[in-house]
Amino acid sequence: MSKLSGKIALVTGGSRGIGEAIVRRLAADGATVFFTFNSSPDKANAVAAEIGATALQADVANADSVTNLIKTVLEHPANTTKRVDILVNNAGITKDTLVLRMSENDWDSVIDTNLKGAFLMSKAVCKPMMSQRAGKIVNIGSIVGITGNAGQVNYSASKAGLIGLTKSFAKELASRNILVNCVAPGYIDTDMTAKITDEQKKALQGNIPLGRTAQPAEIASVVSFLASDDASYITAQTIVVDGGLAA
Ligand code: NDP
């Protein structure tokens, strides 16, 4: 039997990049997977069709959209157990610029998607997970939430906030056997990081002890571990997956 057989997983932002890799990995590990997209239905539907998952449109920054999403997942015919066993808060955006040029909207939209989105989603799955007396929540943070980064005041604040959110949700929900952890990736090859020039990438790689950037699957494998029974005594933690960059 696969390690996530019988589990219902919900992944936000599963249409591309790290989220897509997580969706593919959890499905390969036997979970029934639901995932969200925001603005790329064609890509999301193609991934869903290929692996037998369900793609649903949702804006994680919008409370009504999140409420409708959870209702849809719980009532969906593919959800035979009517549970949510695993939530992965992966959806995220950047609006990078130096602080003097950063607009209020640059700040609000990044905080709303990356931090408020994780709050809304985690709050919405609390009820079913509490009555199940079991659940796993994995938040996708970032190494810059620990180190900070010039040009990413909004983004690094959202990711630092996710670490506090992770610890507080974990402490509040531990008595119901709901385990909450965070994965903090370093530099991963996705659309989000595609803007960087080859020269910048070479310089960055020189600072990474493992000498390379990572593939999305290398984050997905850690998420799969945290979502599984192999991680039954790990909660409130942030696992850094950065090739040694910030050590
Ligand atoms: P991508 O830009 O490749 O993908 C982002 C995903 O988030 C897409 O599926 C997108 O959906 C979805 N999304 C964006 N906004 C919303 C929203 N409001 N509601 C619902 N879904 C939304 O990002 P990555 O794969 O690179 O990043 C994934 C996560 O990993 C993010 O949280 C990011 O901060 C984090 N991370 C990434 C790193 C990297 O180096 N790439 C490093 C550290 C952390 P759609 O396609 O429909 O727009």
PDB file of C-alpha atoms and ligand atoms in Angstrom:
ATOM      1  CA  MET A   1       0.000   0.000   0.000  1.00  0.00           C
ATOM      2  CA  SER A   2       1.294   3.504  -0.882  1.00  0.00           C
ATOM      3  CA  LYS A   3       2.105   5.731   2.085  1.00  0.00           C
ATOM      4  CA  LEU A   4      -0.750   8.216   1.501  1.00  0.00           C
ATOM      5  CA  SER A   5      -3.417   5.739   0.355  1.00  0.00           C
ATOM      6  CA  GLY A   6      -6.905   6.723   1.475  1.00  0.00           C
ATOM      7  CA  LYS A   7      -5.836  10.287   2.327  1.00  0.00           C
ATOM      8  CA  ILE A   8      -7.578  13.349   0.907  1.00  0.00           C
ATOM      9  CA  ALA A   9      -5.097  16.132   0.118  1.00  0.00           C
ATOM     10  CA  LEU A  10      -5.763  19.754  -0.822  1.00  0.00           C
ATOM     11  CA  VAL A  11      -2.925  21.818  -2.319  1.00  0.00           C
ATOM     12  CA  THR A  12      -3.209  25.528  -3.114  1.00  0.00           C
ATOM     13  CA  GLY A  13      -1.528  26.810  -6.266  1.00  0.00           C
ATOM     14  CA  GLY A  14      -1.052  23.375  -7.807  1.00  0.00           C
ATOM     15  CA  SER A  15      -1.101  24.451 -11.440  1.00  0.00           C
ATOM     16  CA  ARG A  16       2.591  25.290 -11.773  1.00  0.00           C
ATOM     17  CA  GLY A  17       6.022  25.089 -10.181  1.00  0.00           C
ATOM     18  CA  ILE A  18       6.437  23.722  -6.663  1.00  0.00           C
ATOM     19  CA  GLY A  19       2.669  23.262  -6.191  1.00  0.00           C
ATOM     20  CA  GLU A  20       2.430  21.150  -9.335  1.00  0.00           C
ATOM     21  CA  ALA A  21       5.325  18.988  -8.115  1.00  0.00           C
ATOM     22  CA  ILE A  22       3.590  18.571  -4.730  1.00  0.00           C
ATOM     23  CA  VAL A  23       0.325  17.589  -6.433  1.00  0.00           C
ATOM     24  CA  ARG A  24       2.127  15.028  -8.588  1.00  0.00           C
ATOM     25  CA  ARG A  25       4.075  13.609  -5.618  1.00  0.00           C
ATOM     26  CA  LEU A  26       1.080  13.285  -3.265  1.00  0.00           C
ATOM     27  CA  ALA A  27      -0.925  11.597  -6.049  1.00  0.00           C
ATOM     28  CA  ALA A  28       1.990   9.224  -6.756  1.00  0.00           C
ATOM     29  CA  ASP A  29       2.074   8.419  -3.023  1.00  0.00           C
ATOM     30  CA  GLY A  30      -1.568   7.327  -3.198  1.00  0.00           C
ATOM     31  CA  ALA A  31      -3.515  10.394  -2.009  1.00  0.00           C
ATOM     32  CA  THR A  32      -6.706  11.620  -3.652  1.00  0.00           C
ATOM     33  CA  VAL A  33      -5.653  15.128  -4.606  1.00  0.00           C
ATOM     34  CA  PHE A  34      -7.638  18.346  -4.980  1.00  0.00           C
ATOM     35  CA  PHE A  35      -5.713  21.443  -5.953  1.00  0.00           C
ATOM     36  CA  THR A  36      -6.427  25.063  -6.712  1.00  0.00           C
ATOM     37  CA  PHE A  37      -5.373  27.430  -9.448  1.00  0.00           C
ATOM     38  CA  ASN A  38      -6.126  31.120  -9.646  1.00  0.00           C
ATOM     39  CA  SER A  39      -5.605  32.307 -13.205  1.00  0.00           C
ATOM     40  CA  SER A  40      -4.286  29.382 -15.283  1.00  0.00           C
ATOM     41  CA  PRO A  41      -7.181  26.936 -15.871  1.00  0.00           C
ATOM     42  CA  ASP A  42      -5.686  25.275 -18.972  1.00  0.00           C
ATOM     43  CA  LYS A  43      -2.469  24.289 -17.229  1.00  0.00           C
ATOM     44  CA  ALA A  44      -4.365  23.182 -14.101  1.00  0.00           C
ATOM     45  CA  ASN A  45      -6.844  21.061 -16.046  1.00  0.00           C
ATOM     46  CA  ALA A  46      -4.020  19.428 -18.020  1.00  0.00           C
ATOM     47  CA  VAL A  47      -2.201  18.437 -14.794  1.00  0.00           C
ATOM     48  CA  ALA A  48      -5.452  17.185 -13.240  1.00  0.00           C
ATOM     49  CA  ALA A  49      -6.336  15.066 -16.283  1.00  0.00           C
ATOM     50  CA  GLU A  50      -2.863  13.562 -16.465  1.00  0.00           C
ATOM     51  CA  ILE A  51      -2.761  12.303 -12.859  1.00  0.00           C
ATOM     52  CA  GLY A  52      -6.451  11.883 -11.997  1.00  0.00           C
ATOM     53  CA  ALA A  53      -6.613  14.834  -9.584  1.00  0.00           C
ATOM     54  CA  THR A  54      -9.293  17.540  -9.321  1.00  0.00           C
ATOM     55  CA  ALA A  55      -8.487  21.183 -10.176  1.00  0.00           C
ATOM     56  CA  LEU A  56     -10.667  23.915  -8.654  1.00  0.00           C
ATOM     57  CA  GLN A  57     -10.514  27.686  -9.146  1.00  0.00           C
ATOM     58  CA  ALA A  58     -10.031  29.674  -5.931  1.00  0.00           C
ATOM     59  CA  ASP A  59      -8.428  32.881  -4.743  1.00  0.00           C
ATOM     60  CA  VAL A  60      -6.824  32.071  -1.400  1.00  0.00           C
ATOM     61  CA  ALA A  61      -6.794  35.758  -0.448  1.00  0.00           C
ATOM     62  CA  ASN A  62     -10.597  35.917  -0.600  1.00  0.00           C
ATOM     63  CA  ALA A  63     -12.556  34.531   2.380  1.00  0.00           C
ATOM     64  CA  ASP A  64     -15.718  33.702   0.381  1.00  0.00           C
ATOM     65  CA  SER A  65     -13.696  31.919  -2.274  1.00  0.00           C
ATOM     66  CA  VAL A  66     -11.960  29.830   0.410  1.00  0.00           C
ATOM     67  CA  THR A  67     -15.257  28.953   2.133  1.00  0.00           C
ATOM     68  CA  ASN A  68     -16.755  27.816  -1.189  1.00  0.00           C
ATOM     69  CA  LEU A  69     -13.630  25.824  -2.002  1.00  0.00           C
ATOM     70  CA  ILE A  70     -13.693  23.817   1.248  1.00  0.00           C
ATOM     71  CA  LYS A  71     -17.424  23.132   0.851  1.00  0.00           C
ATOM     72  CA  THR A  72     -16.835  21.929  -2.716  1.00  0.00           C
ATOM     73  CA  VAL A  73     -13.962  19.652  -1.660  1.00  0.00           C
ATOM     74  CA  LEU A  74     -15.941  18.121   1.229  1.00  0.00           C
ATOM     75  CA  GLU A  75     -19.001  17.469  -0.954  1.00  0.00           C
ATOM     76  CA  HIS A  76     -17.148  16.425  -4.127  1.00  0.00           C
ATOM     77  CA  PRO A  77     -17.934  12.898  -5.445  1.00  0.00           C
ATOM     78  CA  ALA A  78     -14.174  12.169  -5.690  1.00  0.00           C
ATOM     79  CA  ASN A  79     -13.937  12.776  -1.917  1.00  0.00           C
ATOM     80  CA  THR A  80     -15.308   9.400  -0.879  1.00  0.00           C
ATOM     81  CA  THR A  81     -14.429   9.827   2.815  1.00  0.00           C
ATOM     82  CA  LYS A  82     -15.685  13.456   3.039  1.00  0.00           C
ATOM     83  CA  ARG A  83     -12.473  14.421   4.861  1.00  0.00           C
ATOM     84  CA  VAL A  84      -9.527  16.722   4.374  1.00  0.00           C
ATOM     85  CA  ASP A  85      -6.497  14.873   5.733  1.00  0.00           C
ATOM     86  CA  ILE A  86      -3.742  17.064   4.283  1.00  0.00           C
ATOM     87  CA  LEU A  87      -3.664  20.776   3.475  1.00  0.00           C
ATOM     88  CA  VAL A  88      -0.638  22.269   1.715  1.00  0.00           C
ATOM     89  CA  ASN A  89      -0.608  26.082   1.691  1.00  0.00           C
ATOM     90  CA  ASN A  90       1.643  26.597  -1.334  1.00  0.00           C
ATOM     91  CA  ALA A  91       0.036  29.455  -3.324  1.00  0.00           C
ATOM     92  CA  GLY A  92       2.296  32.475  -3.307  1.00  0.00           C
ATOM     93  CA  ILE A  93       3.293  35.542  -5.272  1.00  0.00           C
ATOM     94  CA  THR A  94       6.142  38.060  -5.362  1.00  0.00           C
ATOM     95  CA  LYS A  95       6.068  41.784  -6.078  1.00  0.00           C
ATOM     96  CA  ASP A  96       9.744  42.564  -5.631  1.00  0.00           C
ATOM     97  CA  THR A  97      11.112  46.076  -5.563  1.00  0.00           C
ATOM     98  CA  LEU A  98      13.246  48.256  -3.320  1.00  0.00           C
ATOM     99  CA  VAL A  99      11.367  49.597  -0.324  1.00  0.00           C
ATOM    100  CA  LEU A 100      11.226  53.229  -1.480  1.00  0.00           C
ATOM    101  CA  ARG A 101       9.468  52.087  -4.662  1.00  0.00           C
ATOM    102  CA  MET A 102       7.210  49.539  -2.966  1.00  0.00           C
ATOM    103  CA  SER A 103       3.568  50.623  -3.163  1.00  0.00           C
ATOM    104  CA  GLU A 104       0.894  49.893  -0.593  1.00  0.00           C
ATOM    105  CA  ASN A 105      -0.674  47.582  -3.158  1.00  0.00           C
ATOM    106  CA  ASP A 106       2.629  45.689  -3.596  1.00  0.00           C
ATOM    107  CA  TRP A 107       2.630  45.151   0.166  1.00  0.00           C
ATOM    108  CA  ASP A 108      -1.065  44.265   0.554  1.00  0.00           C
ATOM    109  CA  SER A 109      -1.333  41.838  -2.354  1.00  0.00           C
ATOM    110  CA  VAL A 110       1.710  39.807  -1.271  1.00  0.00           C
ATOM    111  CA  ILE A 111       0.650  39.695   2.396  1.00  0.00           C
ATOM    112  CA  ASP A 112      -2.950  38.868   1.405  1.00  0.00           C
ATOM    113  CA  THR A 113      -2.007  35.938  -0.834  1.00  0.00           C
ATOM    114  CA  ASN A 114       0.973  34.499   1.042  1.00  0.00           C
ATOM    115  CA  LEU A 115      -0.016  35.053   4.692  1.00  0.00           C
ATOM    116  CA  LYS A 116      -3.733  35.812   4.922  1.00  0.00           C
ATOM    117  CA  GLY A 117      -4.335  33.057   2.342  1.00  0.00           C
ATOM    118  CA  ALA A 118      -2.666  30.484   4.611  1.00  0.00           C
ATOM    119  CA  PHE A 119      -4.686  31.773   7.588  1.00  0.00           C
ATOM    120  CA  LEU A 120      -8.000  31.560   5.718  1.00  0.00           C
ATOM    121  CA  MET A 121      -7.274  28.098   4.319  1.00  0.00           C
ATOM    122  CA  SER A 122      -6.002  26.677   7.628  1.00  0.00           C
ATOM    123  CA  LYS A 123      -8.964  28.123   9.531  1.00  0.00           C
ATOM    124  CA  ALA A 124     -11.373  26.636   6.988  1.00  0.00           C
ATOM    125  CA  VAL A 125      -9.946  23.103   7.295  1.00  0.00           C
ATOM    126  CA  CYS A 126      -9.760  23.275  11.104  1.00  0.00           C
ATOM    127  CA  LYS A 127     -13.383  22.266  11.549  1.00  0.00           C
ATOM    128  CA  PRO A 128     -13.282  19.034   9.517  1.00  0.00           C
ATOM    129  CA  MET A 129      -9.803  18.184  10.849  1.00  0.00           C
ATOM    130  CA  MET A 130     -10.934  18.777  14.468  1.00  0.00           C
ATOM    131  CA  SER A 131     -13.892  16.453  14.098  1.00  0.00           C
ATOM    132  CA  GLN A 132     -11.624  13.901  12.395  1.00  0.00           C
ATOM    133  CA  ARG A 133      -9.185  14.351  15.309  1.00  0.00           C
ATOM    134  CA  ALA A 134      -6.405  14.178  12.748  1.00  0.00           C
ATOM    135  CA  GLY A 135      -4.841  16.319  10.073  1.00  0.00           C
ATOM    136  CA  LYS A 136      -1.605  17.585   8.563  1.00  0.00           C
ATOM    137  CA  ILE A 137      -1.034  21.166   7.447  1.00  0.00           C
ATOM    138  CA  VAL A 138       2.153  22.057   5.568  1.00  0.00           C
ATOM    139  CA  ASN A 139       2.917  25.715   4.823  1.00  0.00           C
ATOM    140  CA  ILE A 140       5.395  26.639   2.108  1.00  0.00           C
ATOM    141  CA  GLY A 141       7.539  29.428   3.505  1.00  0.00           C
ATOM    142  CA  SER A 142      10.888  30.602   2.181  1.00  0.00           C
ATOM    143  CA  ILE A 143      14.442  30.915   3.377  1.00  0.00           C
ATOM    144  CA  VAL A 144      14.073  34.707   3.031  1.00  0.00           C
ATOM    145  CA  GLY A 145      11.475  34.560   5.831  1.00  0.00           C
ATOM    146  CA  ILE A 146      14.442  33.669   8.048  1.00  0.00           C
ATOM    147  CA  THR A 147      17.265  35.661   6.460  1.00  0.00           C
ATOM    148  CA  GLY A 148      15.420  38.660   4.951  1.00  0.00           C
ATOM    149  CA  ASN A 149      16.303  39.868   1.445  1.00  0.00           C
ATOM    150  CA  ALA A 150      16.817  43.276  -0.148  1.00  0.00           C
ATOM    151  CA  GLY A 151      13.994  44.026  -2.570  1.00  0.00           C
ATOM    152  CA  GLN A 152      11.613  41.598  -0.838  1.00  0.00           C
ATOM    153  CA  VAL A 153      10.357  43.442   2.256  1.00  0.00           C
ATOM    154  CA  ASN A 154       6.768  42.411   1.517  1.00  0.00           C
ATOM    155  CA  TYR A 155       7.581  38.817   0.530  1.00  0.00           C
ATOM    156  CA  SER A 156      10.049  38.107   3.355  1.00  0.00           C
ATOM    157  CA  ALA A 157       7.606  39.584   5.905  1.00  0.00           C
ATOM    158  CA  SER A 158       4.851  37.301   4.582  1.00  0.00           C
ATOM    159  CA  LYS A 159       7.130  34.263   4.833  1.00  0.00           C
ATOM    160  CA  ALA A 160       8.408  35.209   8.317  1.00  0.00           C
ATOM    161  CA  GLY A 161       4.760  35.573   9.320  1.00  0.00           C
ATOM    162  CA  LEU A 162       4.100  32.054   8.057  1.00  0.00           C
ATOM    163  CA  ILE A 163       6.641  30.679  10.521  1.00  0.00           C
ATOM    164  CA  GLY A 164       4.795  32.319  13.447  1.00  0.00           C
ATOM    165  CA  LEU A 165       1.458  31.224  12.014  1.00  0.00           C
ATOM    166  CA  THR A 166       2.778  27.647  11.741  1.00  0.00           C
ATOM    167  CA  LYS A 167       3.944  27.549  15.367  1.00  0.00           C
ATOM    168  CA  SER A 168       0.725  29.088  16.729  1.00  0.00           C
ATOM    169  CA  PHE A 169      -1.637  26.877  14.704  1.00  0.00           C
ATOM    170  CA  ALA A 170       0.479  23.867  15.745  1.00  0.00           C
ATOM    171  CA  LYS A 171       0.205  24.711  19.452  1.00  0.00           C
ATOM    172  CA  GLU A 172      -3.506  25.464  19.251  1.00  0.00           C
ATOM    173  CA  LEU A 173      -4.390  22.299  17.323  1.00  0.00           C
ATOM    174  CA  ALA A 174      -1.965  19.768  18.817  1.00  0.00           C
ATOM    175  CA  SER A 175      -4.540  18.407  21.280  1.00  0.00           C
ATOM    176  CA  ARG A 176      -6.709  17.430  18.284  1.00  0.00           C
ATOM    177  CA  ASN A 177      -3.796  15.583  16.627  1.00  0.00           C
ATOM    178  CA  ILE A 178      -3.484  18.196  13.872  1.00  0.00           C
ATOM    179  CA  LEU A 179       0.187  18.642  12.997  1.00  0.00           C
ATOM    180  CA  VAL A 180       1.316  21.904  11.398  1.00  0.00           C
ATOM    181  CA  ASN A 181       4.739  22.457   9.846  1.00  0.00           C
ATOM    182  CA  CYS A 182       6.484  24.754   7.409  1.00  0.00           C
ATOM    183  CA  VAL A 183       8.942  24.006   4.598  1.00  0.00           C
ATOM    184  CA  ALA A 184      11.305  26.865   3.758  1.00  0.00           C
ATOM    185  CA  PRO A 185      12.813  26.401   0.284  1.00  0.00           C
ATOM    186  CA  GLY A 186      15.911  28.172  -0.953  1.00  0.00           C
ATOM    187  CA  TYR A 187      16.162  28.840  -4.687  1.00  0.00           C
ATOM    188  CA  ILE A 188      13.959  26.562  -6.806  1.00  0.00           C
ATOM    189  CA  ASP A 189      13.669  26.596 -10.622  1.00  0.00           C
ATOM    190  CA  THR A 190      10.080  27.765 -11.336  1.00  0.00           C
ATOM    191  CA  ASP A 191       8.247  30.606 -13.137  1.00  0.00           C
ATOM    192  CA  MET A 192       8.681  32.678  -9.947  1.00  0.00           C
ATOM    193  CA  THR A 193      12.461  32.669 -10.266  1.00  0.00           C
ATOM    194  CA  ALA A 194      12.666  32.654 -14.083  1.00  0.00           C
ATOM    195  CA  LYS A 195      13.240  36.428 -14.229  1.00  0.00           C
ATOM    196  CA  ILE A 196      16.773  36.133 -12.857  1.00  0.00           C
ATOM    197  CA  THR A 197      19.592  36.439 -15.436  1.00  0.00           C
ATOM    198  CA  ASP A 198      22.080  33.624 -16.114  1.00  0.00           C
ATOM    199  CA  GLU A 199      24.797  35.794 -14.607  1.00  0.00           C
ATOM    200  CA  GLN A 200      22.784  36.317 -11.380  1.00  0.00           C
ATOM    201  CA  LYS A 201      22.034  32.593 -11.248  1.00  0.00           C
ATOM    202  CA  LYS A 202      25.729  31.716 -11.576  1.00  0.00           C
ATOM    203  CA  ALA A 203      26.610  34.090  -8.722  1.00  0.00           C
ATOM    204  CA  LEU A 204      23.845  32.645  -6.568  1.00  0.00           C
ATOM    205  CA  GLN A 205      24.931  29.065  -7.248  1.00  0.00           C
ATOM    206  CA  GLY A 206      28.411  30.016  -6.048  1.00  0.00           C
ATOM    207  CA  ASN A 207      26.903  30.776  -2.622  1.00  0.00           C
ATOM    208  CA  ILE A 208      24.992  27.490  -2.347  1.00  0.00           C
ATOM    209  CA  PRO A 209      27.110  24.774  -0.689  1.00  0.00           C
ATOM    210  CA  LEU A 210      25.496  22.099  -2.894  1.00  0.00           C
ATOM    211  CA  GLY A 211      26.487  24.260  -5.903  1.00  0.00           C
ATOM    212  CA  ARG A 212      23.114  24.269  -7.639  1.00  0.00           C
ATOM    213  CA  THR A 213      19.546  25.460  -7.461  1.00  0.00           C
ATOM    214  CA  ALA A 214      16.823  22.864  -6.774  1.00  0.00           C
ATOM    215  CA  GLN A 215      14.021  21.242  -8.716  1.00  0.00           C
ATOM    216  CA  PRO A 216      10.410  21.506  -7.437  1.00  0.00           C
ATOM    217  CA  ALA A 217      10.340  17.731  -6.804  1.00  0.00           C
ATOM    218  CA  GLU A 218      13.008  18.223  -4.119  1.00  0.00           C
ATOM    219  CA  ILE A 219      10.516  20.309  -2.120  1.00  0.00           C
ATOM    220  CA  ALA A 220       7.623  17.965  -2.881  1.00  0.00           C
ATOM    221  CA  SER A 221       9.452  15.002  -1.326  1.00  0.00           C
ATOM    222  CA  VAL A 222       9.785  16.868   1.998  1.00  0.00           C
ATOM    223  CA  VAL A 223       6.107  17.875   1.914  1.00  0.00           C
ATOM    224  CA  SER A 224       5.149  14.255   1.258  1.00  0.00           C
ATOM    225  CA  PHE A 225       7.192  13.152   4.280  1.00  0.00           C
ATOM    226  CA  LEU A 226       5.589  15.764   6.567  1.00  0.00           C
ATOM    227  CA  ALA A 227       2.130  14.779   5.283  1.00  0.00           C
ATOM    228  CA  SER A 228       2.723  11.111   6.038  1.00  0.00           C
ATOM    229  CA  ASP A 229       2.585   8.988   9.179  1.00  0.00           C
ATOM    230  CA  ASP A 230       6.407   8.907   9.082  1.00  0.00           C
ATOM    231  CA  ALA A 231       6.253  12.449  10.530  1.00  0.00           C
ATOM    232  CA  SER A 232       3.816  11.615  13.337  1.00  0.00           C
ATOM    233  CA  TYR A 233       5.854  13.394  16.062  1.00  0.00           C
ATOM    234  CA  ILE A 234       6.893  16.510  14.123  1.00  0.00           C
ATOM    235  CA  THR A 235       4.874  19.673  14.624  1.00  0.00           C
ATOM    236  CA  ALA A 236       5.492  23.457  14.799  1.00  0.00           C
ATOM    237  CA  GLN A 237       8.732  23.070  12.829  1.00  0.00           C
ATOM    238  CA  THR A 238      10.237  24.871   9.871  1.00  0.00           C
ATOM    239  CA  ILE A 239      12.334  22.556   7.694  1.00  0.00           C
ATOM    240  CA  VAL A 240      14.849  24.482   5.576  1.00  0.00           C
ATOM    241  CA  VAL A 241      15.481  22.976   2.123  1.00  0.00           C
ATOM    242  CA  ASP A 242      18.092  25.281   0.597  1.00  0.00           C
ATOM    243  CA  GLY A 243      21.146  23.247  -0.300  1.00  0.00           C
ATOM    244  CA  GLY A 244      22.914  24.741   2.726  1.00  0.00           C
ATOM    245  CA  LEU A 245      22.582  28.367   1.504  1.00  0.00           C
ATOM    246  CA  ALA A 246      21.575  29.974   4.787  1.00  0.00           C
ATOM    247  CA  ALA A 247      23.529  27.737   7.148  1.00  0.00           C
TER     248      ALA A 247
HETATM  249  P1  NDP B   1       4.761  29.906  -9.252  1.00  0.00           P
HETATM  250  O1  NDP B   1       4.702  31.362  -9.541  1.00  0.00           O
HETATM  251  O2  NDP B   1       5.449  29.002 -10.212  1.00  0.00           O
HETATM  252  O3  NDP B   1       3.279  29.347  -8.959  1.00  0.00           O
HETATM  253  C1  NDP B   1       2.452  30.014  -8.051  1.00  0.00           C
HETATM  254  C2  NDP B   1       1.180  29.226  -7.851  1.00  0.00           C
HETATM  255  O4  NDP B   1       0.358  29.940  -6.916  1.00  0.00           O
HETATM  256  C3  NDP B   1       0.359  29.075  -9.115  1.00  0.00           C
HETATM  257  O5  NDP B   1      -0.233  27.800  -9.115  1.00  0.00           O
HETATM  258  C4  NDP B   1      -0.711  30.168  -8.982  1.00  0.00           C
HETATM  259  O6  NDP B   1      -1.933  29.877  -9.661  1.00  0.00           O
HETATM  260  C5  NDP B   1      -0.945  30.134  -7.480  1.00  0.00           C
HETATM  261  N1  NDP B   1      -1.528  31.387  -6.972  1.00  0.00           N
HETATM  262  C6  NDP B   1      -1.015  32.628  -7.030  1.00  0.00           C
HETATM  263  N2  NDP B   1      -1.860  33.510  -6.448  1.00  0.00           N
HETATM  264  C7  NDP B   1      -2.930  32.806  -6.007  1.00  0.00           C
HETATM  265  C8  NDP B   1      -4.126  33.144  -5.327  1.00  0.00           C
HETATM  266  N3  NDP B   1      -4.416  34.394  -4.959  1.00  0.00           N
HETATM  267  N4  NDP B   1      -4.994  32.148  -5.044  1.00  0.00           N
HETATM  268  C9  NDP B   1      -4.729  30.869  -5.396  1.00  0.00           C
HETATM  269  N5  NDP B   1      -3.603  30.485  -6.043  1.00  0.00           N
HETATM  270  C10 NDP B   1      -2.720  31.445  -6.348  1.00  0.00           C
HETATM  271  O7  NDP B   1       5.443  29.803  -7.800  1.00  0.00           O
HETATM  272  P2  NDP B   1       6.469  28.717  -7.185  1.00  0.00           P
HETATM  273  O8  NDP B   1       6.064  27.360  -7.565  1.00  0.00           O
HETATM  274  O9  NDP B   1       7.846  29.168  -7.443  1.00  0.00           O
HETATM  275  O10 NDP B   1       6.216  28.962  -5.624  1.00  0.00           O
HETATM  276  C11 NDP B   1       5.306  28.175  -4.877  1.00  0.00           C
HETATM  277  C12 NDP B   1       5.471  28.518  -3.403  1.00  0.00           C
HETATM  278  O11 NDP B   1       6.833  28.297  -3.022  1.00  0.00           O
HETATM  279  C13 NDP B   1       5.173  29.988  -3.099  1.00  0.00           C
HETATM  280  O12 NDP B   1       4.554  30.098  -1.848  1.00  0.00           O
HETATM  281  C14 NDP B   1       6.559  30.617  -3.052  1.00  0.00           C
HETATM  282  O13 NDP B   1       6.584  31.765  -2.280  1.00  0.00           O
HETATM  283  C15 NDP B   1       7.364  29.485  -2.455  1.00  0.00           C
HETATM  284  N6  NDP B   1       8.793  29.558  -2.693  1.00  0.00           N
HETATM  285  C16 NDP B   1       9.303  29.515  -3.968  1.00  0.00           C
HETATM  286  C17 NDP B   1      10.670  29.576  -4.164  1.00  0.00           C
HETATM  287  C18 NDP B   1      11.293  29.502  -5.513  1.00  0.00           C
HETATM  288  O14 NDP B   1      12.534  29.628  -5.594  1.00  0.00           O
HETATM  289  N7  NDP B   1      10.553  29.300  -6.591  1.00  0.00           N
HETATM  290  C19 NDP B   1      11.592  29.704  -3.024  1.00  0.00           C
HETATM  291  C20 NDP B   1      10.948  29.751  -1.743  1.00  0.00           C
HETATM  292  C21 NDP B   1       9.602  29.675  -1.603  1.00  0.00           C
HETATM  293  P3  NDP B   1      -2.157  30.305 -11.221  1.00  0.00           P
HETATM  294  O15 NDP B   1      -1.188  29.456 -12.016  1.00  0.00           O
HETATM  295  O16 NDP B   1      -3.556  29.958 -11.525  1.00  0.00           O
HETATM  296  O17 NDP B   1      -1.856  31.758 -11.297  1.00  0.00           O
END
